[in-house]
Amino acid sequence: MASLFSNRIQLVQGDITRQSVSAIVNAANSSLLGGGGVDGAIHRAGGPAILEECRAIRARQGGCKTGEAVITTGGRLPAAHVIHTVGPVWNGGRKGEPELLANCYRNSLRLAEERQLESVAFPGISTGIYGYPKPEAAAVAVHEVRQWLAVHDWPQRVVFVVFDEENRRLYEQELAG
Ligand code: ADP
């Protein structure tokens, strides 16, 4: 069930690979060659075309740095595109993690704007294997998306897709505030 927090921000609990949006965001790693968690789920559901484009990007620019983003096809996913962004590994919070996480949201939204994508779905970047504390990560995610939407027309709609109960509660709190 999607909760509507504004006409441009929604919260959905479930699997991001099932979302019918213009682009889903992948919590990738800097190799762009796939991994566990949401990354593995996206490559499995979208098929080999995604990895093929990731390899081509790697050959051109040598992967993707933390905080940056690149865009590929969505392959067999309902979403036409995947935006791959590399979240920071949590290392105590004084190694620039909040700014790097904010960059992930901004750079992903910039790619969506450049292509005038109608809708983008984000997972909780860095809140799995990368260990970013979920409350702080939810605050960054909601703040950055709100800031972006306040001054940009594209994307028209952002969907936060949470997998677990804890993130659902945290996003609900952030979005209600
Ligand atoms: P990271 O390495 O950036 O921490 P993970 O993939 O380990 O990335 O986790 C990021 C977040 O995505 C976690 O909150 C995890 O619960 C969530 N997640 C994992 N699989 C899915 C999925 N299929 N759809 C949406 N969210 C998912």
mmCIF file of C-alpha atoms in Angstrom, residues 35-160:
data_model
loop_
_atom_site.group_PDB
_atom_site.id
_atom_site.type_symbol
_atom_site.label_atom_id
_atom_site.label_comp_id
_atom_site.label_asym_id
_atom_site.label_seq_id
_atom_site.Cartn_x
_atom_site.Cartn_y
_atom_site.Cartn_z
ATOM 1 C CA GLY A 35 26.625 -7.409 -5.308
ATOM 2 C CA GLY A 36 24.236 -8.529 -2.598
ATOM 3 C CA GLY A 37 21.135 -6.901 -1.159
ATOM 4 C CA VAL A 38 19.074 -4.666 -3.397
ATOM 5 C CA ASP A 39 21.857 -4.676 -6.021
ATOM 6 C CA GLY A 40 21.638 -8.451 -6.449
ATOM 7 C CA ALA A 41 17.830 -8.324 -6.558
ATOM 8 C CA ILE A 42 17.869 -5.657 -9.296
ATOM 9 C CA HIS A 43 20.338 -7.544 -11.511
ATOM 10 C CA ARG A 44 18.425 -10.811 -11.029
ATOM 11 C CA ALA A 45 15.078 -9.262 -11.877
ATOM 12 C CA GLY A 46 16.316 -7.018 -14.701
ATOM 13 C CA GLY A 47 18.539 -9.557 -16.433
ATOM 14 C CA PRO A 48 21.919 -9.319 -18.169
ATOM 15 C CA ALA A 49 21.299 -6.111 -20.147
ATOM 16 C CA ILE A 50 21.893 -4.056 -16.974
ATOM 17 C CA LEU A 51 25.301 -5.622 -16.262
ATOM 18 C CA GLU A 52 26.272 -5.219 -19.904
ATOM 19 C CA GLU A 53 25.704 -1.449 -19.700
ATOM 20 C CA CYS A 54 27.462 -1.287 -16.321
ATOM 21 C CA ARG A 55 30.513 -2.948 -17.874
ATOM 22 C CA ALA A 56 30.498 -0.423 -20.729
ATOM 23 C CA ILE A 57 30.371 2.458 -18.231
ATOM 24 C CA ARG A 58 33.237 0.865 -16.281
ATOM 25 C CA ALA A 59 35.298 0.582 -19.449
ATOM 26 C CA ARG A 60 34.666 4.279 -20.164
ATOM 27 C CA GLN A 61 35.061 5.818 -16.717
ATOM 28 C CA GLY A 62 36.378 3.087 -14.406
ATOM 29 C CA GLY A 63 33.410 2.479 -12.131
ATOM 30 C CA CYS A 64 31.488 4.934 -9.989
ATOM 31 C CA LYS A 65 32.797 6.866 -6.986
ATOM 32 C CA THR A 66 30.968 7.090 -3.667
ATOM 33 C CA GLY A 67 28.200 9.685 -3.905
ATOM 34 C CA GLU A 68 28.095 9.631 -7.705
ATOM 35 C CA ALA A 69 25.483 8.058 -9.987
ATOM 36 C CA VAL A 70 25.198 6.523 -13.443
ATOM 37 C CA ILE A 71 22.171 5.386 -15.453
ATOM 38 C CA THR A 72 21.468 2.213 -17.446
ATOM 39 C CA THR A 73 18.557 0.400 -18.961
ATOM 40 C CA GLY A 74 16.128 -1.365 -16.642
ATOM 41 C CA GLY A 75 16.304 -4.488 -18.809
ATOM 42 C CA ARG A 76 13.292 -6.673 -18.011
ATOM 43 C CA LEU A 77 12.221 -4.564 -15.017
ATOM 44 C CA PRO A 78 8.936 -2.647 -15.088
ATOM 45 C CA ALA A 79 11.132 0.479 -14.715
ATOM 46 C CA ALA A 80 12.766 1.559 -17.987
ATOM 47 C CA HIS A 81 15.950 2.708 -16.245
ATOM 48 C CA VAL A 82 18.176 1.916 -13.285
ATOM 49 C CA ILE A 83 20.146 4.730 -11.666
ATOM 50 C CA HIS A 84 23.146 3.186 -9.908
ATOM 51 C CA THR A 85 24.538 5.202 -7.031
ATOM 52 C CA VAL A 86 27.247 4.238 -4.555
ATOM 53 C CA GLY A 87 26.412 4.997 -0.948
ATOM 54 C CA PRO A 88 29.044 5.553 1.738
ATOM 55 C CA VAL A 89 30.071 2.743 4.052
ATOM 56 C CA TRP A 90 29.275 3.911 7.608
ATOM 57 C CA ASN A 91 32.506 4.510 9.436
ATOM 58 C CA GLY A 92 31.382 6.335 12.568
ATOM 59 C CA GLY A 93 29.914 9.401 10.865
ATOM 60 C CA ARG A 94 32.960 11.661 10.796
ATOM 61 C CA LYS A 95 34.323 10.536 7.466
ATOM 62 C CA GLY A 96 31.941 12.666 5.413
ATOM 63 C CA GLU A 97 29.201 10.024 5.331
ATOM 64 C CA PRO A 98 26.216 12.434 5.575
ATOM 65 C CA GLU A 99 27.454 14.608 2.693
ATOM 66 C CA LEU A 100 28.293 11.545 0.581
ATOM 67 C CA LEU A 101 24.832 10.072 1.200
ATOM 68 C CA ALA A 102 23.215 13.421 0.315
ATOM 69 C CA ASN A 103 25.256 13.419 -2.908
ATOM 70 C CA CYS A 104 23.771 10.020 -3.830
ATOM 71 C CA TYR A 105 20.253 11.461 -3.677
ATOM 72 C CA ARG A 106 21.166 14.707 -5.476
ATOM 73 C CA ASN A 107 23.179 13.070 -8.243
ATOM 74 C CA SER A 108 20.465 10.461 -8.843
ATOM 75 C CA LEU A 109 17.823 13.173 -9.015
ATOM 76 C CA ARG A 110 20.029 15.184 -11.394
ATOM 77 C CA LEU A 111 20.179 12.258 -13.830
ATOM 78 C CA ALA A 112 16.386 11.962 -13.636
ATOM 79 C CA GLU A 113 16.047 15.676 -14.290
ATOM 80 C CA GLU A 114 18.411 15.630 -17.274
ATOM 81 C CA ARG A 115 16.285 12.916 -18.868
ATOM 82 C CA GLN A 116 12.987 14.362 -17.689
ATOM 83 C CA LEU A 117 12.011 11.098 -16.002
ATOM 84 C CA GLU A 118 8.534 11.287 -14.547
ATOM 85 C CA SER A 119 9.097 9.108 -11.466
ATOM 86 C CA VAL A 120 12.015 7.698 -9.468
ATOM 87 C CA ALA A 121 11.986 5.089 -6.679
ATOM 88 C CA PHE A 122 14.739 5.062 -4.026
ATOM 89 C CA PRO A 123 15.681 2.262 -1.617
ATOM 90 C CA GLY A 124 17.295 3.115 1.722
ATOM 91 C CA ILE A 125 20.768 3.649 0.281
ATOM 92 C CA SER A 126 23.574 2.461 2.618
ATOM 93 C CA THR A 127 21.136 1.138 5.248
ATOM 94 C CA GLY A 128 21.901 -2.550 4.594
ATOM 95 C CA ILE A 129 25.364 -4.027 4.230
ATOM 96 C CA TYR A 130 26.966 -0.547 4.358
ATOM 97 C CA GLY A 131 25.704 -0.080 7.918
ATOM 98 C CA TYR A 132 24.478 3.554 7.864
ATOM 99 C CA PRO A 133 22.220 4.066 10.921
ATOM 100 C CA LYS A 134 18.658 3.930 9.622
ATOM 101 C CA PRO A 135 17.256 6.998 11.466
ATOM 102 C CA GLU A 136 20.034 9.264 10.184
ATOM 103 C CA ALA A 137 19.813 7.811 6.673
ATOM 104 C CA ALA A 138 16.034 8.350 6.520
ATOM 105 C CA ALA A 139 16.501 11.975 7.605
ATOM 106 C CA VAL A 140 19.062 12.602 4.852
ATOM 107 C CA ALA A 141 16.903 10.879 2.215
ATOM 108 C CA VAL A 142 13.744 12.824 3.008
ATOM 109 C CA HIS A 143 15.575 16.146 3.429
ATOM 110 C CA GLU A 144 17.430 15.874 0.123
ATOM 111 C CA VAL A 145 14.381 14.804 -1.871
ATOM 112 C CA ARG A 146 12.254 17.594 -0.396
ATOM 113 C CA GLN A 147 14.941 20.179 -1.115
ATOM 114 C CA TRP A 148 15.231 18.966 -4.678
ATOM 115 C CA LEU A 149 11.506 18.880 -5.393
ATOM 116 C CA ALA A 150 11.058 22.374 -3.943
ATOM 117 C CA VAL A 151 13.141 23.855 -6.766
ATOM 118 C CA HIS A 152 12.942 21.333 -9.647
ATOM 119 C CA ASP A 153 10.069 20.130 -11.835
ATOM 120 C CA TRP A 154 11.748 16.788 -12.670
ATOM 121 C CA PRO A 155 11.288 14.101 -11.578
ATOM 122 C CA GLN A 156 7.634 14.841 -10.951
ATOM 123 C CA ARG A 157 7.282 12.070 -8.374
ATOM 124 C CA VAL A 158 9.579 10.263 -5.933
ATOM 125 C CA VAL A 159 8.740 6.950 -4.268
ATOM 126 C CA PHE A 160 10.638 5.820 -1.178
#
